[in-house]
CSV table of C-alpha atoms in Angstrom, one decimal:
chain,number,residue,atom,x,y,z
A,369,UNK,CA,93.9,136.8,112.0
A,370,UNK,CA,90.0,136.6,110.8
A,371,UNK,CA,90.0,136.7,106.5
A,372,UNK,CA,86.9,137.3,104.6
A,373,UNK,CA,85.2,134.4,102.4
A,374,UNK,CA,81.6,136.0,100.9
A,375,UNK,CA,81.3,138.9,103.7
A,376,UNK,CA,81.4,136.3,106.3
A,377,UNK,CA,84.6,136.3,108.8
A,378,UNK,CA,86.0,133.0,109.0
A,379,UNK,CA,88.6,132.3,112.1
A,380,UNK,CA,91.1,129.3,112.8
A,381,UNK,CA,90.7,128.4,116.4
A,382,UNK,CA,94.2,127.3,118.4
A,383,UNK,CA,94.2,123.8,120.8
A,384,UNK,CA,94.2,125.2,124.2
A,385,UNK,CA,97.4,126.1,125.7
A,386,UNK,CA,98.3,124.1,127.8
A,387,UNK,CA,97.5,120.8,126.8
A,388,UNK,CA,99.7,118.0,127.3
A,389,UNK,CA,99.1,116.5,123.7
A,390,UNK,CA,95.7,116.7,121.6
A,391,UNK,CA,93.7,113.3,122.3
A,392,UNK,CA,93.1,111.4,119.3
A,393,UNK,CA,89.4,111.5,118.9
A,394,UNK,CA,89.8,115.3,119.4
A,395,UNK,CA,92.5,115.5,116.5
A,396,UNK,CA,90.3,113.2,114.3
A,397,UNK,CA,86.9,115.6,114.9
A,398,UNK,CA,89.3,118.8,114.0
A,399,UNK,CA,90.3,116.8,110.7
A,400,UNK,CA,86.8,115.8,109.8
A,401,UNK,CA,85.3,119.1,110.2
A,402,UNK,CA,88.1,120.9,108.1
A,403,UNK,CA,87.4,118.6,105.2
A,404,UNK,CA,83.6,119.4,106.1
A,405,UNK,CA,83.0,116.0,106.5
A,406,UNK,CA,80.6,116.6,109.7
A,407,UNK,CA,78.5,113.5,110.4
A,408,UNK,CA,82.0,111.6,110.9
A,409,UNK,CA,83.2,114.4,112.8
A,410,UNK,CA,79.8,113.9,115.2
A,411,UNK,CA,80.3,110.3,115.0
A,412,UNK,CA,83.7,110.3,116.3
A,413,UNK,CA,83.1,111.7,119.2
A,414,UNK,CA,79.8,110.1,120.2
A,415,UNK,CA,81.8,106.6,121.5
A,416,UNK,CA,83.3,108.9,124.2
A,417,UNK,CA,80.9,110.9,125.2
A,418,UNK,CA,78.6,108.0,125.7
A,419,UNK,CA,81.5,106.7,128.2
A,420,UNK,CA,81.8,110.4,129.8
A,421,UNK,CA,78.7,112.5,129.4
A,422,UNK,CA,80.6,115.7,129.4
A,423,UNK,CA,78.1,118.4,128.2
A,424,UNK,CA,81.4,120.0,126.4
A,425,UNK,CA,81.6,116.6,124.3
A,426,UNK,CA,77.9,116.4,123.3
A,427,UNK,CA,77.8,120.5,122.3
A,428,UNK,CA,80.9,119.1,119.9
A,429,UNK,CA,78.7,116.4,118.6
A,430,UNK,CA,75.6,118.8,118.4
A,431,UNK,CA,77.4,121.7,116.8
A,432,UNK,CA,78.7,119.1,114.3
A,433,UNK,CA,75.8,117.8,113.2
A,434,UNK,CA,74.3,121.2,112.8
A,435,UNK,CA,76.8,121.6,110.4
A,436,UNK,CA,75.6,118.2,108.4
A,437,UNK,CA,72.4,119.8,108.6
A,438,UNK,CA,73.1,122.9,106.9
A,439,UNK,CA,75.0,120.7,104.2
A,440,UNK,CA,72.0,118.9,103.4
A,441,UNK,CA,69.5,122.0,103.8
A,442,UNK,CA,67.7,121.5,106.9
A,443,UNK,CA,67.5,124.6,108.4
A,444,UNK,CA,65.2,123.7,111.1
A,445,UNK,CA,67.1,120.5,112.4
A,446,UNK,CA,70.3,122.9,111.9
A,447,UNK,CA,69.2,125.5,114.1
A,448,UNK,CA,67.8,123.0,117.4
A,449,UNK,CA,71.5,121.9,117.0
A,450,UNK,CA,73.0,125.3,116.9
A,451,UNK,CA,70.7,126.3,120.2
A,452,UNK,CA,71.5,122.8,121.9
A,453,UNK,CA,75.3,123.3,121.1
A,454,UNK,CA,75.4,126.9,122.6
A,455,UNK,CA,74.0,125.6,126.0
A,456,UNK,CA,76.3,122.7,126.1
A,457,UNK,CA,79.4,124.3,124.9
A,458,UNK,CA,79.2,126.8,127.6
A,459,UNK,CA,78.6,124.7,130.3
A,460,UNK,CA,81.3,125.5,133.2
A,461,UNK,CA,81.3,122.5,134.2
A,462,UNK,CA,82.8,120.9,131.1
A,463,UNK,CA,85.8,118.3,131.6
A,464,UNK,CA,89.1,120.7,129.9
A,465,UNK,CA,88.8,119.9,125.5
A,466,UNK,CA,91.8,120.5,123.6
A,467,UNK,CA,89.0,123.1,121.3
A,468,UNK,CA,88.6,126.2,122.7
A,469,UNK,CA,84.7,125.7,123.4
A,470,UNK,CA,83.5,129.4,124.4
A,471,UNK,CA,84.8,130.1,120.7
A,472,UNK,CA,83.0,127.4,119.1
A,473,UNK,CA,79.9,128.4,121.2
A,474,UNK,CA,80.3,132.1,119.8
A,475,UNK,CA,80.6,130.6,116.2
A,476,UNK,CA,77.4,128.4,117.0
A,477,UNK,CA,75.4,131.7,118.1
A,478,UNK,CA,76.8,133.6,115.2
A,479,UNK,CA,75.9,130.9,112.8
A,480,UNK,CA,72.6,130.8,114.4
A,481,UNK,CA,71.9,134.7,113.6
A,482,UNK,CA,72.8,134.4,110.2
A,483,UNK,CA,70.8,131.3,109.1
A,484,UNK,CA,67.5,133.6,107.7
A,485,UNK,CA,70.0,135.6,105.5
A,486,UNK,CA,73.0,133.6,103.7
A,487,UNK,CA,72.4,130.4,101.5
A,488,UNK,CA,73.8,127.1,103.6
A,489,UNK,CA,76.7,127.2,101.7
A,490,UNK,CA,78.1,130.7,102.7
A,491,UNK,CA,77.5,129.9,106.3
A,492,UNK,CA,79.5,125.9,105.8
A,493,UNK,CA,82.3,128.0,104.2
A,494,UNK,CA,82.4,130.3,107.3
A,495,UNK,CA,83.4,127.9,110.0
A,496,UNK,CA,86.7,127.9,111.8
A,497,UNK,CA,89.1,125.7,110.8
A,498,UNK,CA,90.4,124.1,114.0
A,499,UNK,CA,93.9,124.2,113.9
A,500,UNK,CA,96.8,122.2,115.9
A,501,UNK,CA,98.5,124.8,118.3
């Protein structure tokens, strides 16, 4: 159930499913970005994608560090990341992720949209919490 934090809808995303187990790194990234800590979150994810080059992985890593961005008020580098996330996390050719990614790529696009009219803040505070299912 969506709740509203300063007229922004803010959703907690399930694991997939499904899965047999949440992989570490993925439980670690979910952690980090909850706390809002997002250039750990990117960083723990960038040892395995550089092993596995899934486009799923990197639109993670990308959509993370958008989020760093925004904390520190780059709007500009936020929003390349946003648009480079939205490709990547819709690939259909990503490797299965414990994250649901077309939701995170939704999130990204919304995010995106909203950047020339809420302060950084207001759009932080409005990201999913990813959730253990």
């Amino acid at each position: 159930m969506p709740r509203q934090r300063q007229g922004l809808t803010v959703r907690s995303f399930q694991v997939s499913k499904g899965s047999d187990g949440v992989p570490r790194d993925i439980a670690a990234f979910a952690e980090c970005w909850n706390r809002g800590q997002f250039f750990a979150a990117h960083e723990i994810l960038e040892v395995r994608w550089i092993q596995e080059k899934d486009s799923g992985l990197q639109g993670l890593i990308q959509l993370a560090a958008a989020m760093h961005h925004l904390s520190k008020g780059n709007l500009r580098g936020a929003k390349t990341m946003l648009e480079r996330s939205v490709r990547r996390l819709c690939d259909p050719d990503n490797a299965p992720c414990a994250l649901d990614e077309a939701a995170l790529a939704e999130f990204a696009r919304q995010l995106h949209d909203r950047m020339d009219t809420c302060r950084p803040q207001q759009l932080i505070e409005s990201r999913p919490l990813l959730l253990p299912g």
